[in-house]
PDB file of C-alpha atoms in Angstrom:
ATOM      1  CA  MET A   3     209.088 -20.929 124.427  1.00 79.00           C
ATOM      2  CA  MET A   4     206.173 -18.474 125.152  1.00 91.00           C
ATOM      3  CA  LYS A   5     203.585 -17.991 122.601  1.00 93.00           C
ATOM      4  CA  GLY A   6     200.489 -18.110 121.436  1.00 96.00           C
ATOM      5  CA  SER A   7     197.609 -17.226 123.138  1.00 96.00           C
ATOM      6  CA  GLN A   8     196.757 -18.497 127.286  1.00 96.00           C
ATOM      7  CA  ARG A   9     193.265 -19.137 128.841  1.00 94.00           C
ATOM      8  CA  VAL A  10     192.731 -18.342 132.923  1.00 95.00           C
ATOM      9  CA  ILE A  11     190.248 -19.821 134.554  1.00 94.00           C
ATOM     10  CA  ILE A  12     190.876 -19.384 138.132  1.00 94.00           C
ATOM     11  CA  GLN A  13     187.665 -19.477 140.706  1.00 92.00           C
ATOM     12  CA  ASN A  14     187.200 -20.477 144.540  1.00 92.00           C
ATOM     13  CA  LYS A  15     183.177 -20.743 145.902  1.00 89.00           C
ATOM     14  CA  ARG A  16     182.710 -16.816 145.837  1.00 87.00           C
ATOM     15  CA  ILE A  17     184.416 -15.686 142.454  1.00 89.00           C
ATOM     16  CA  ARG A  18     185.542 -17.329 139.392  1.00 91.00           C
ATOM     17  CA  TYR A  19     187.998 -15.066 136.311  1.00 91.00           C
ATOM     18  CA  ASP A  20     187.584 -16.045 132.702  1.00 90.00           C
ATOM     19  CA  PHE A  21     190.577 -14.212 130.640  1.00 91.00           C
ATOM     20  CA  THR A  22     192.827 -14.865 127.748  1.00 93.00           C
ATOM     21  CA  ILE A  23     196.311 -12.896 127.565  1.00 94.00           C
ATOM     22  CA  HIS A  24     197.742 -12.975 123.787  1.00 94.00           C
ATOM     23  CA  ARG A  25     200.962 -10.676 124.249  1.00 96.00           C
ATOM     24  CA  ASN A  26     203.975 -10.107 126.748  1.00 97.00           C
ATOM     25  CA  ILE A  27     202.550  -7.507 128.275  1.00 97.00           C
ATOM     26  CA  THR A  28     198.866  -7.280 129.929  1.00 95.00           C
ATOM     27  CA  ILE A  29     197.344  -3.932 131.206  1.00 92.00           C
ATOM     28  CA  ILE A  30     194.431  -3.977 133.678  1.00 91.00           C
ATOM     29  CA  CYS A  31     193.218  -0.930 135.532  1.00 86.00           C
ATOM     30  CA  GLY A  32     189.941   0.496 136.432  1.00 73.00           C
ATOM     31  CA  ASN A  33     188.936   1.818 139.557  1.00 70.00           C
ATOM     32  CA  SER A  34     188.360   0.779 143.093  1.00 69.00           C
ATOM     33  CA  ALA A  35     186.588  -2.750 144.139  1.00 64.00           C
ATOM     34  CA  THR A  36     186.606  -4.113 140.847  1.00 71.00           C
ATOM     35  CA  GLY A  37     188.517  -7.226 141.244  1.00 82.00           C
ATOM     36  CA  LYS A  38     192.144  -6.540 140.509  1.00 87.00           C
ATOM     37  CA  THR A  39     193.755  -6.895 143.347  1.00 89.00           C
ATOM     38  CA  LYS A  40     191.926  -9.899 144.283  1.00 90.00           C
ATOM     39  CA  LEU A  41     192.537 -11.740 141.288  1.00 92.00           C
ATOM     40  CA  ILE A  42     196.459 -11.440 142.547  1.00 94.00           C
ATOM     41  CA  GLU A  43     195.657 -12.509 145.856  1.00 95.00           C
ATOM     42  CA  MET A  44     194.172 -15.412 145.125  1.00 95.00           C
ATOM     43  CA  ILE A  45     196.832 -16.285 142.027  1.00 96.00           C
ATOM     44  CA  GLN A  46     199.176 -16.129 144.694  1.00 96.00           C
ATOM     45  CA  GLU A  47     197.238 -18.234 147.548  1.00 97.00           C
ATOM     46  CA  TYR A  48     196.671 -20.792 144.537  1.00 97.00           C
ATOM     47  CA  TYR A  49     201.279 -20.339 143.973  1.00 96.00           C
ATOM     48  CA  ASP A  50     201.749 -20.956 147.982  1.00 95.00           C
ATOM     49  CA  ASN A  51     199.177 -23.393 148.869  1.00 96.00           C
ATOM     50  CA  GLY A  52     197.584 -25.373 146.062  1.00 95.00           C
ATOM     51  CA  ASP A  53     194.329 -27.229 145.350  1.00 94.00           C
ATOM     52  CA  SER A  54     194.556 -26.758 149.858  1.00 96.00           C
ATOM     53  CA  SER A  55     193.720 -23.019 149.583  1.00 96.00           C
ATOM     54  CA  GLY A  56     190.246 -24.505 148.077  1.00 95.00           C
ATOM     55  CA  ILE A  57     190.833 -22.234 144.732  1.00 96.00           C
ATOM     56  CA  ALA A  58     190.437 -23.953 141.223  1.00 96.00           C
ATOM     57  CA  LEU A  59     193.726 -23.101 138.483  1.00 97.00           C
ATOM     58  CA  GLU A  60     193.732 -24.045 134.831  1.00 97.00           C
ATOM     59  CA  CYS A  61     195.995 -22.544 132.809  1.00 97.00           C
ATOM     60  CA  PRO A  62     199.049 -24.667 130.266  1.00 96.00           C
ATOM     61  CA  LYS A  63     201.770 -22.320 131.902  1.00 97.00           C
ATOM     62  CA  THR A  64     202.453 -21.278 135.644  1.00 97.00           C
ATOM     63  CA  CYS A  65     200.902 -18.214 137.193  1.00 98.00           C
ATOM     64  CA  VAL A  66     203.106 -16.518 139.900  1.00 98.00           C
ATOM     65  CA  THR A  67     203.474 -13.034 141.493  1.00 98.00           C
ATOM     66  CA  LEU A  68     206.115 -10.190 141.788  1.00 98.00           C
ATOM     67  CA  SER A  69     206.500  -8.379 144.346  1.00 96.00           C
ATOM     68  CA  GLY A  70     208.532  -5.737 147.010  1.00 95.00           C
ATOM     69  CA  ARG A  71     212.166  -5.102 146.865  1.00 94.00           C
ATOM     70  CA  ASN A  72     213.135  -7.821 145.865  1.00 96.00           C
ATOM     71  CA  TRP A  73     211.465  -8.330 142.572  1.00 97.00           C
ATOM     72  CA  GLN A  74     214.827  -8.433 140.453  1.00 97.00           C
ATOM     73  CA  ALA A  75     215.513 -11.865 142.343  1.00 97.00           C
ATOM     74  CA  GLU A  76     212.705 -12.970 141.868  1.00 96.00           C
ATOM     75  CA  LEU A  77     211.766 -12.868 138.038  1.00 97.00           C
ATOM     76  CA  ALA A  78     214.910 -14.771 138.095  1.00 96.00           C
ATOM     77  CA  LEU A  79     213.615 -17.792 139.060  1.00 96.00           C
ATOM     78  CA  TYR A  80     211.030 -17.527 136.438  1.00 96.00           C
ATOM     79  CA  ASN A  81     210.646 -18.547 132.842  1.00 95.00           C
ATOM     80  CA  ASP A  82     207.443 -19.768 130.584  1.00 96.00           C
ATOM     81  CA  SER A  83     205.019 -18.044 133.172  1.00 97.00           C
ATOM     82  CA  LEU A  84     202.174 -16.004 133.732  1.00 98.00           C
ATOM     83  CA  VAL A  85     203.698 -13.054 135.906  1.00 98.00           C
ATOM     84  CA  PHE A  86     201.364 -10.994 137.725  1.00 98.00           C
ATOM     85  CA  ILE A  87     202.024  -7.953 139.111  1.00 97.00           C
ATOM     86  CA  ASP A  88     199.549  -5.295 141.777  1.00 95.00           C
ATOM     87  CA  GLU A  89     199.769  -2.266 141.986  1.00 91.00           C
ATOM     88  CA  GLY A  90     201.621   0.066 144.845  1.00 90.00           C
ATOM     89  CA  ASN A  91     204.242  -2.183 143.353  1.00 95.00           C
ATOM     90  CA  ALA A  92     206.318   0.846 141.927  1.00 93.00           C
ATOM     91  CA  PHE A  93     209.279  -0.777 139.901  1.00 96.00           C
ATOM     92  CA  VAL A  94     207.135  -1.117 136.972  1.00 96.00           C
ATOM     93  CA  THR A  95     208.002   2.140 136.541  1.00 95.00           C
ATOM     94  CA  SER A  96     211.122   1.832 136.114  1.00 96.00           C
ATOM     95  CA  GLU A  97     213.640   1.471 133.473  1.00 96.00           C
ATOM     96  CA  ALA A  98     215.402  -1.526 135.415  1.00 97.00           C
ATOM     97  CA  PHE A  99     211.676  -3.591 135.075  1.00 97.00           C
ATOM     98  CA  SER A 100     211.614  -2.532 131.965  1.00 97.00           C
ATOM     99  CA  LYS A 101     215.106  -3.531 130.687  1.00 97.00           C
ATOM    100  CA  ALA A 102     214.724  -7.007 133.313  1.00 97.00           C
ATOM    101  CA  ILE A 103     212.004  -8.739 131.543  1.00 97.00           C
ATOM    102  CA  GLN A 104     213.374  -8.135 127.704  1.00 96.00           C
ATOM    103  CA  GLY A 105     214.168 -11.451 126.267  1.00 94.00           C
ATOM    104  CA  THR A 106     212.559 -12.886 128.787  1.00 96.00           C
ATOM    105  CA  ASP A 107     210.213 -15.294 128.253  1.00 95.00           C
ATOM    106  CA  ASN A 108     207.006 -14.861 130.604  1.00 97.00           C
ATOM    107  CA  TYR A 109     203.807 -12.540 129.856  1.00 98.00           C
ATOM    108  CA  TYR A 110     203.352 -10.236 132.410  1.00 98.00           C
ATOM    109  CA  ILE A 111     199.889  -8.837 133.796  1.00 97.00           C
ATOM    110  CA  ILE A 112     200.889  -5.481 135.407  1.00 96.00           C
ATOM    111  CA  VAL A 113     197.581  -4.014 137.345  1.00 93.00           C
ATOM    112  CA  ASN A 114     198.038  -0.157 137.040  1.00 89.00           C
ATOM    113  CA  ARG A 115     196.109   2.738 136.601  1.00 80.00           C
ATOM    114  CA  GLU A 116     199.113   4.612 135.251  1.00 77.00           C
ATOM    115  CA  ASN A 117     200.934   5.115 132.137  1.00 85.00           C
ATOM    116  CA  LEU A 118     203.806   2.601 132.060  1.00 93.00           C
ATOM    117  CA  GLU A 119     206.399   5.330 129.578  1.00 92.00           C
ATOM    118  CA  ASN A 120     208.896   2.694 129.969  1.00 94.00           C
ATOM    119  CA  LEU A 121     206.925  -0.443 128.272  1.00 96.00           C
ATOM    120  CA  PRO A 122     206.097  -0.910 124.525  1.00 95.00           C
ATOM    121  CA  TYR A 123     202.262  -2.391 126.056  1.00 95.00           C
ATOM    122  CA  SER A 124     198.837  -2.739 122.593  1.00 94.00           C
ATOM    123  CA  VAL A 125     196.239  -0.273 122.817  1.00 91.00           C
ATOM    124  CA  LYS A 126     194.330  -3.359 122.209  1.00 91.00           C
ATOM    125  CA  GLU A 127     195.796  -5.323 125.445  1.00 92.00           C
ATOM    126  CA  ILE A 128     194.746  -2.630 128.140  1.00 90.00           C
ATOM    127  CA  TYR A 129     192.328  -4.260 130.055  1.00 89.00           C
ATOM    128  CA  GLY A 130     188.917  -3.925 133.046  1.00 86.00           C
ATOM    129  CA  ILE A 131     187.403  -6.320 134.675  1.00 84.00           C
ATOM    130  CA  ARG A 132     183.689  -6.248 135.034  1.00 74.00           C
ATOM    131  CA  THR A 133     181.424  -8.250 136.863  1.00 68.00           C
ATOM    132  CA  SER A 134     178.980 -10.243 134.481  1.00 65.00           C
ATOM    133  CA  GLY A 135     176.400 -11.450 137.092  1.00 56.00           C
ATOM    134  CA  LYS A 136     175.799 -14.807 139.003  1.00 41.00           C
ATOM    135  CA  TYR A 137     178.074 -18.059 138.037  1.00 36.00           C
ATOM    136  CA  GLY A 138     175.726 -21.225 138.416  1.00 27.00           C
ATOM    137  CA  GLY A 139     174.136 -22.186 141.723  1.00 29.00           C
ATOM    138  CA  LEU A 140     176.747 -21.186 143.891  1.00 28.00           C
ATOM    139  CA  LYS A 141     175.932 -17.612 143.689  1.00 36.00           C
ATOM    140  CA  GLN A 142     179.367 -16.776 142.720  1.00 42.00           C
ATOM    141  CA  THR A 143     180.781 -13.477 140.965  1.00 42.00           C
ATOM    142  CA  TYR A 144     181.859 -13.999 136.937  1.00 51.00           C
ATOM    143  CA  ASN A 145     184.404 -11.634 136.149  1.00 55.00           C
ATOM    144  CA  GLU A 146     185.543 -11.079 132.647  1.00 60.00           C
ATOM    145  CA  LEU A 147     188.121  -8.576 130.846  1.00 62.00           C
ATOM    146  CA  PHE A 148     186.994  -6.234 129.015  1.00 62.00           C
ATOM    147  CA  GLU A 149     189.141  -3.925 126.360  1.00 61.00           C
ATOM    148  CA  ILE A 150     189.239  -0.354 127.160  1.00 64.00           C
ATOM    149  CA  TYR A 151     190.059   0.496 123.894  1.00 64.00           C
ATOM    150  CA  GLY A 152     188.387  -1.650 122.271  1.00 56.00           C
ATOM    151  CA  GLN A 153     186.649   0.376 119.722  1.00 50.00           C
ATOM    152  CA  PRO A 154     186.992   3.166 117.019  1.00 48.00           C
ATOM    153  CA  LEU A 155     188.022   6.430 119.415  1.00 49.00           C
ATOM    154  CA  GLY A 156     187.065   9.818 117.719  1.00 51.00           C
ATOM    155  CA  LYS A 157     185.710  11.104 114.700  1.00 50.00           C
ATOM    156  CA  ASN A 158     186.531   9.385 111.628  1.00 52.00           C
ATOM    157  CA  ASP A 159     183.411  10.827 109.286  1.00 55.00           C
ATOM    158  CA  THR A 160     186.430  13.002 107.120  1.00 65.00           C
ATOM    159  CA  LEU A 161     189.738  13.516 106.980  1.00 74.00           C
ATOM    160  CA  PRO A 162     190.767  16.270 109.515  1.00 81.00           C
ATOM    161  CA  ALA A 163     193.295  18.830 107.905  1.00 81.00           C
ATOM    162  CA  THR A 164     196.078  18.000 109.866  1.00 89.00           C
ATOM    163  CA  VAL A 165     197.773  14.174 109.917  1.00 93.00           C
ATOM    164  CA  LEU A 166     200.128  13.840 112.768  1.00 94.00           C
ATOM    165  CA  VAL A 167     202.242  10.294 112.550  1.00 96.00           C
ATOM    166  CA  GLU A 168     204.182   9.116 115.332  1.00 95.00           C
ATOM    167  CA  ASP A 169     208.048   8.777 113.985  1.00 91.00           C
ATOM    168  CA  SER A 170     209.732  10.257 110.701  1.00 91.00           C
ATOM    169  CA  ASN A 171     211.190   7.358 109.425  1.00 95.00           C
ATOM    170  CA  ALA A 172     209.169   4.579 106.133  1.00 97.00           C
ATOM    171  CA  GLY A 173     206.176   5.273 107.974  1.00 97.00           C
ATOM    172  CA  TYR A 174     206.120   9.471 107.668  1.00 97.00           C
ATOM    173  CA  GLN A 175     207.213   9.612 104.833  1.00 98.00           C
ATOM    174  CA  PHE A 176     204.155   7.579 103.341  1.00 98.00           C
ATOM    175  CA  PHE A 177     201.855   8.979 104.716  1.00 97.00           C
ATOM    176  CA  SER A 178     203.531  12.077 103.575  1.00 97.00           C
ATOM    177  CA  GLU A 179     203.472  11.563 100.380  1.00 96.00           C
ATOM    178  CA  VAL A 180     199.600  11.275 100.399  1.00 95.00           C
ATOM    179  CA  CYS A 181     198.929  13.862 102.238  1.00 94.00           C
ATOM    180  CA  ASN A 182     200.751  16.043  99.989  1.00 94.00           C
ATOM    181  CA  GLU A 183     198.687  14.335  97.333  1.00 91.00           C
ATOM    182  CA  GLN A 184     194.900  15.503  99.756  1.00 89.00           C
ATOM    183  CA  HIS A 185     196.572  18.553 100.175  1.00 90.00           C
ATOM    184  CA  LEU A 186     196.401  18.183 103.597  1.00 91.00           C
ATOM    185  CA  ALA A 187     199.160  19.154 106.227  1.00 92.00           C
ATOM    186  CA  CYS A 188     201.624  16.065 107.250  1.00 94.00           C
ATOM    187  CA  THR A 189     203.934  16.419 110.680  1.00 94.00           C
ATOM    188  CA  SER A 190     205.702  14.662 112.089  1.00 95.00           C
ATOM    189  CA  ALA A 191     205.859  13.658 116.244  1.00 94.00           C
ATOM    190  CA  GLY A 192     209.431  12.832 116.847  1.00 94.00           C
ATOM    191  CA  GLY A 193     208.064   9.508 119.206  1.00 93.00           C
ATOM    192  CA  LYS A 194     204.591   8.380 121.046  1.00 93.00           C
ATOM    193  CA  SER A 195     205.648  10.289 123.773  1.00 91.00           C
ATOM    194  CA  ASN A 196     205.281  13.837 121.616  1.00 93.00           C
ATOM    195  CA  ILE A 197     201.583  13.504 120.367  1.00 93.00           C
ATOM    196  CA  PHE A 198     200.919  14.507 123.552  1.00 92.00           C
ATOM    197  CA  GLU A 199     202.540  17.496 123.574  1.00 90.00           C
ATOM    198  CA  CYS A 200     201.724  18.110 119.564  1.00 89.00           C
ATOM    199  CA  LEU A 201     197.837  18.185 119.847  1.00 88.00           C
ATOM    200  CA  THR A 202     198.468  20.556 122.903  1.00 86.00           C
ATOM    201  CA  GLN A 203     200.262  22.909 122.422  1.00 83.00           C
ATOM    202  CA  SER A 204     197.475  25.057 122.062  1.00 67.00           C
ATOM    203  CA  GLU A 205     194.390  24.988 124.240  1.00 63.00           C
ATOM    204  CA  ALA A 206     192.082  24.430 121.439  1.00 60.00           C
ATOM    205  CA  PRO A 207     193.353  20.906 120.262  1.00 62.00           C
ATOM    206  CA  ALA A 208     193.231  21.306 116.350  1.00 69.00           C
ATOM    207  CA  ALA A 209     191.488  18.594 114.259  1.00 83.00           C
ATOM    208  CA  ALA A 210     193.403  15.612 113.688  1.00 88.00           C
ATOM    209  CA  LEU A 211     193.784  12.418 112.353  1.00 91.00           C
ATOM    210  CA  ILE A 212     196.744  10.191 114.645  1.00 92.00           C
ATOM    211  CA  ILE A 213     198.919   7.405 112.923  1.00 95.00           C
ATOM    212  CA  ALA A 214     200.800   5.987 115.896  1.00 95.00           C
ATOM    213  CA  ASP A 215     202.078   1.857 115.837  1.00 96.00           C
ATOM    214  CA  GLY A 216     198.890   0.539 117.562  1.00 94.00           C
ATOM    215  CA  ALA A 217     201.396  -2.395 119.344  1.00 95.00           C
ATOM    216  CA  ALA A 218     203.387   0.023 121.169  1.00 95.00           C
ATOM    217  CA  PHE A 219     201.077   3.295 122.247  1.00 93.00           C
ATOM    218  CA  GLY A 220     199.758   1.612 125.041  1.00 92.00           C
ATOM    219  CA  SER A 221     200.962   3.984 127.441  1.00 93.00           C
ATOM    220  CA  GLN A 222     200.094   6.946 125.211  1.00 93.00           C
ATOM    221  CA  MET A 223     195.872   5.943 125.116  1.00 90.00           C
ATOM    222  CA  GLY A 224     194.362   7.281 128.494  1.00 88.00           C
ATOM    223  CA  ARG A 225     195.316  10.902 128.068  1.00 89.00           C
ATOM    224  CA  ILE A 226     194.093  11.033 124.105  1.00 89.00           C
ATOM    225  CA  ALA A 227     191.732   9.214 125.872  1.00 86.00           C
ATOM    226  CA  LYS A 228     191.022  12.366 127.518  1.00 87.00           C
ATOM    227  CA  LEU A 229     191.291  15.211 125.406  1.00 87.00           C
ATOM    228  CA  ILE A 230     188.054  12.812 122.697  1.00 85.00           C
ATOM    229  CA  GLU A 231     186.657  12.778 126.161  1.00 84.00           C
ATOM    230  CA  ASN A 232     186.901  16.802 126.189  1.00 85.00           C
ATOM    231  CA  GLY A 233     185.509  16.752 122.779  1.00 85.00           C
ATOM    232  CA  ALA A 234     189.099  17.317 120.684  1.00 84.00           C
ATOM    233  CA  PRO A 235     188.515  17.427 117.480  1.00 86.00           C
ATOM    234  CA  ILE A 236     190.853  13.361 117.036  1.00 87.00           C
ATOM    235  CA  SER A 237     190.604  10.742 115.609  1.00 88.00           C
ATOM    236  CA  LEU A 238     193.057   7.582 115.833  1.00 90.00           C
ATOM    237  CA  TYR A 239     194.339   4.818 113.337  1.00 91.00           C
ATOM    238  CA  LEU A 240     196.804   3.070 115.534  1.00 92.00           C
ATOM    239  CA  PRO A 241     197.528  -0.607 112.780  1.00 94.00           C
ATOM    240  CA  GLU A 242     200.095  -2.789 115.121  1.00 96.00           C
ATOM    241  CA  SER A 243     203.108  -0.434 113.309  1.00 97.00           C
ATOM    242  CA  PHE A 244     203.508   0.768 109.715  1.00 97.00           C
ATOM    243  CA  GLU A 245     205.403  -2.446 108.709  1.00 98.00           C
ATOM    244  CA  TRP A 246     202.015  -5.079 109.611  1.00 97.00           C
ATOM    245  CA  LEU A 247     200.165  -2.069 106.916  1.00 97.00           C
ATOM    246  CA  LEU A 248     202.498  -2.931 104.424  1.00 98.00           C
ATOM    247  CA  LEU A 249     202.420  -6.758 104.922  1.00 98.00           C
ATOM    248  CA  ALA A 250     198.417  -6.484 105.572  1.00 97.00           C
ATOM    249  CA  ALA A 251     198.270  -4.919 102.206  1.00 97.00           C
ATOM    250  CA  ASP A 252     199.261  -8.237 100.590  1.00 97.00           C
ATOM    251  CA  LEU A 253     201.502  -7.043  97.989  1.00 97.00           C
ATOM    252  CA  LEU A 254     203.562  -9.991  98.511  1.00 96.00           C
ATOM    253  CA  LYS A 255     201.309 -13.074  97.955  1.00 96.00           C
ATOM    254  CA  ASP A 256     202.952 -14.600 100.564  1.00 97.00           C
ATOM    255  CA  ASN A 257     201.613 -17.593 102.615  1.00 97.00           C
ATOM    256  CA  GLU A 258     203.946 -17.959 105.396  1.00 97.00           C
ATOM    257  CA  ILE A 259     203.001 -13.582 105.859  1.00 98.00           C
ATOM    258  CA  ARG A 260     199.401 -14.230 105.497  1.00 98.00           C
ATOM    259  CA  GLN A 261     199.348 -17.092 108.886  1.00 97.00           C
ATOM    260  CA  ALA A 262     201.243 -15.233 110.386  1.00 97.00           C
ATOM    261  CA  LEU A 263     199.006 -11.956 110.510  1.00 97.00           C
ATOM    262  CA  ALA A 264     196.074 -14.531 111.068  1.00 97.00           C
ATOM    263  CA  ASP A 265     197.489 -15.743 113.992  1.00 97.00           C
ATOM    264  CA  PRO A 266     200.278 -13.331 115.200  1.00 97.00           C
ATOM    265  CA  ALA A 267     200.095 -14.568 119.085  1.00 97.00           C
ATOM    266  CA  GLU A 268     201.845 -18.142 117.907  1.00 96.00           C
ATOM    267  CA  ALA A 269     204.501 -16.486 116.075  1.00 96.00           C
ATOM    268  CA  ILE A 270     205.948 -14.702 118.633  1.00 97.00           C
ATOM    269  CA  GLU A 271     207.994 -15.221 120.857  1.00 96.00           C
ATOM    270  CA  SER A 272     208.180 -13.150 123.837  1.00 94.00           C
ATOM    271  CA  ALA A 273     211.911 -13.836 124.595  1.00 95.00           C
ATOM    272  CA  ASP A 274     213.008 -12.411 121.151  1.00 96.00           C
ATOM    273  CA  TYR A 275     209.976  -9.582 120.733  1.00 96.00           C
ATOM    274  CA  PHE A 276     209.906  -7.296 123.180  1.00 96.00           C
ATOM    275  CA  SER A 277     207.103  -5.971 121.033  1.00 95.00           C
ATOM    276  CA  TRP A 278     205.247  -7.158 117.776  1.00 97.00           C
ATOM    277  CA  GLU A 279     205.600  -4.508 115.998  1.00 96.00           C
ATOM    278  CA  ARG A 280     210.125  -5.591 116.073  1.00 96.00           C
ATOM    279  CA  PHE A 281     208.564  -8.454 115.060  1.00 98.00           C
ATOM    280  CA  PHE A 282     206.174  -7.252 112.312  1.00 98.00           C
ATOM    281  CA  THR A 283     209.496  -5.082 111.081  1.00 98.00           C
ATOM    282  CA  LYS A 284     211.562  -7.890 110.888  1.00 98.00           C
ATOM    283  CA  LEU A 285     208.781  -9.932 109.099  1.00 98.00           C
ATOM    284  CA  LEU A 286     209.013  -7.881 106.153  1.00 98.00           C
ATOM    285  CA  THR A 287     212.266  -7.151 106.175  1.00 98.00           C
ATOM    286  CA  ASP A 288     213.464 -10.030 105.612  1.00 98.00           C
ATOM    287  CA  LYS A 289     210.815 -11.325 103.229  1.00 98.00           C
ATOM    288  CA  THR A 290     211.763  -8.485 101.019  1.00 98.00           C
ATOM    289  CA  ALA A 291     215.978  -8.549 100.903  1.00 97.00           C
ATOM    290  CA  GLY A 292     216.558  -8.898  97.652  1.00 96.00           C
ATOM    291  CA  THR A 293     213.403  -8.110  96.120  1.00 96.00           C
ATOM    292  CA  ILE A 294     212.099  -4.495  94.266  1.00 97.00           C
ATOM    293  CA  TRP A 295     209.987  -4.711  97.772  1.00 97.00           C
ATOM    294  CA  GLN A 296     212.950  -4.502  99.605  1.00 98.00           C
ATOM    295  CA  TYR A 297     212.205  -2.297 103.391  1.00 98.00           C
ATOM    296  CA  ASN A 298     213.866  -0.028 104.589  1.00 97.00           C
ATOM    297  CA  LYS A 299     212.982   1.212 108.181  1.00 96.00           C
ATOM    298  CA  LYS A 300     214.403   4.688 107.287  1.00 96.00           C
ATOM    299  CA  LYS A 301     213.820   5.291 104.153  1.00 96.00           C
ATOM    300  CA  LEU A 302     211.172   4.008 101.998  1.00 97.00           C
ATOM    301  CA  ASN A 303     211.655   2.144  99.041  1.00 98.00           C
ATOM    302  CA  PRO A 304     209.589   4.387  96.350  1.00 97.00           C
ATOM    303  CA  ILE A 305     208.022   1.100  94.930  1.00 98.00           C
ATOM    304  CA  TYR A 306     205.284   1.437  97.363  1.00 98.00           C
ATOM    305  CA  LEU A 307     204.177   4.817  96.260  1.00 97.00           C
ATOM    306  CA  HIS A 308     203.048   3.636  92.729  1.00 97.00           C
ATOM    307  CA  ASP A 309     199.812   3.541  92.488  1.00 95.00           C
ATOM    308  CA  ARG A 310     199.061   0.788  92.519  1.00 96.00           C
ATOM    309  CA  GLU A 311     200.608  -0.344  95.296  1.00 97.00           C
ATOM    310  CA  ARG A 312     199.484   3.335  97.179  1.00 96.00           C
ATOM    311  CA  GLN A 313     195.649   2.424  96.347  1.00 95.00           C
ATOM    312  CA  THR A 314     195.681  -1.090  98.083  1.00 97.00           C
ATOM    313  CA  ILE A 315     197.503  -0.039 101.557  1.00 97.00           C
ATOM    314  CA  LEU A 316     195.406   2.673 101.467  1.00 95.00           C
ATOM    315  CA  ALA A 317     192.448   0.594 100.854  1.00 94.00           C
ATOM    316  CA  LEU A 318     193.025  -0.286 104.973  1.00 93.00           C
ATOM    317  CA  THR A 319     193.802   3.070 106.060  1.00 92.00           C
ATOM    318  CA  PRO A 320     191.087   6.157 106.759  1.00 89.00           C
ATOM    319  CA  PHE A 321     191.780   7.830 103.571  1.00 88.00           C
ATOM    320  CA  ALA A 322     190.250   4.955 102.334  1.00 83.00           C
ATOM    321  CA  ARG A 323     186.762   6.489 102.756  1.00 60.00           C
ATOM    322  CA  HIS A 324     187.851   9.246 101.604  1.00 55.00           C
ATOM    323  CA  SER A 325     189.657   8.976  98.259  1.00 51.00           C
TER     324      SER A 325
END
């Protein structure tokens, strides 16, 4: 069973890495010479030679690497492990890899500079490696992971005239009603991969608030962030998912829901949920079944648009600042 956050400390006489993995897919990216490949090499060397490698590794789970043309055969040997994959392994971009890791009880840490469209990874689990100084008297270089997109991107001072919602289901139906009341245009992108195209249909992207499922939006962040860095008037609201938003609004006053939201990593088994958004959808669907709150992903239950419920939900969104 693979769930919960997993801390990894690996070091030799010259360098130390200390970081925590929270979900089944973590992306490490960044420029050359930042220590990404060195990390993978140390994981492999320790796996091959143990303590005789001169490397010390602390982790409650087995740490392994995956590479080369025989990756599928190797992957079949791993379970309940942290699987590290260095950049240059083209298989990570394939549909075959995406299908192969679904349902496995491993966490995957992938070094890659490109967007991995086939994988549903979170905007919160995209990291770089930075050097933060010497370590002790051994002159080690101490390395840590930092969230690349950990801070809000874009301008949030005012609501733009256009709201672009990732899907066309209950989430879009909710925000479409809210926008209609506030005389804002609301458009469905029809999927996360269409958002960039919607924003760049003209030479100068229109001011827009993007609402998308942060739990699986990681593959889109690179090019969206570039638009923002180049001055595009775009702001982002990226909750884990619309279902997470409804759960977080605490309408059901359910302690099991509160506990799951307080530490999702401890509640979500990686073999069962390829992305956290799937967990939140099931949790909301199960908890509301047969009640007035009954949730249907395809068609929004009107109760969520009642004034009290709507305002409680919106209190967690950028709309709260402008209501």
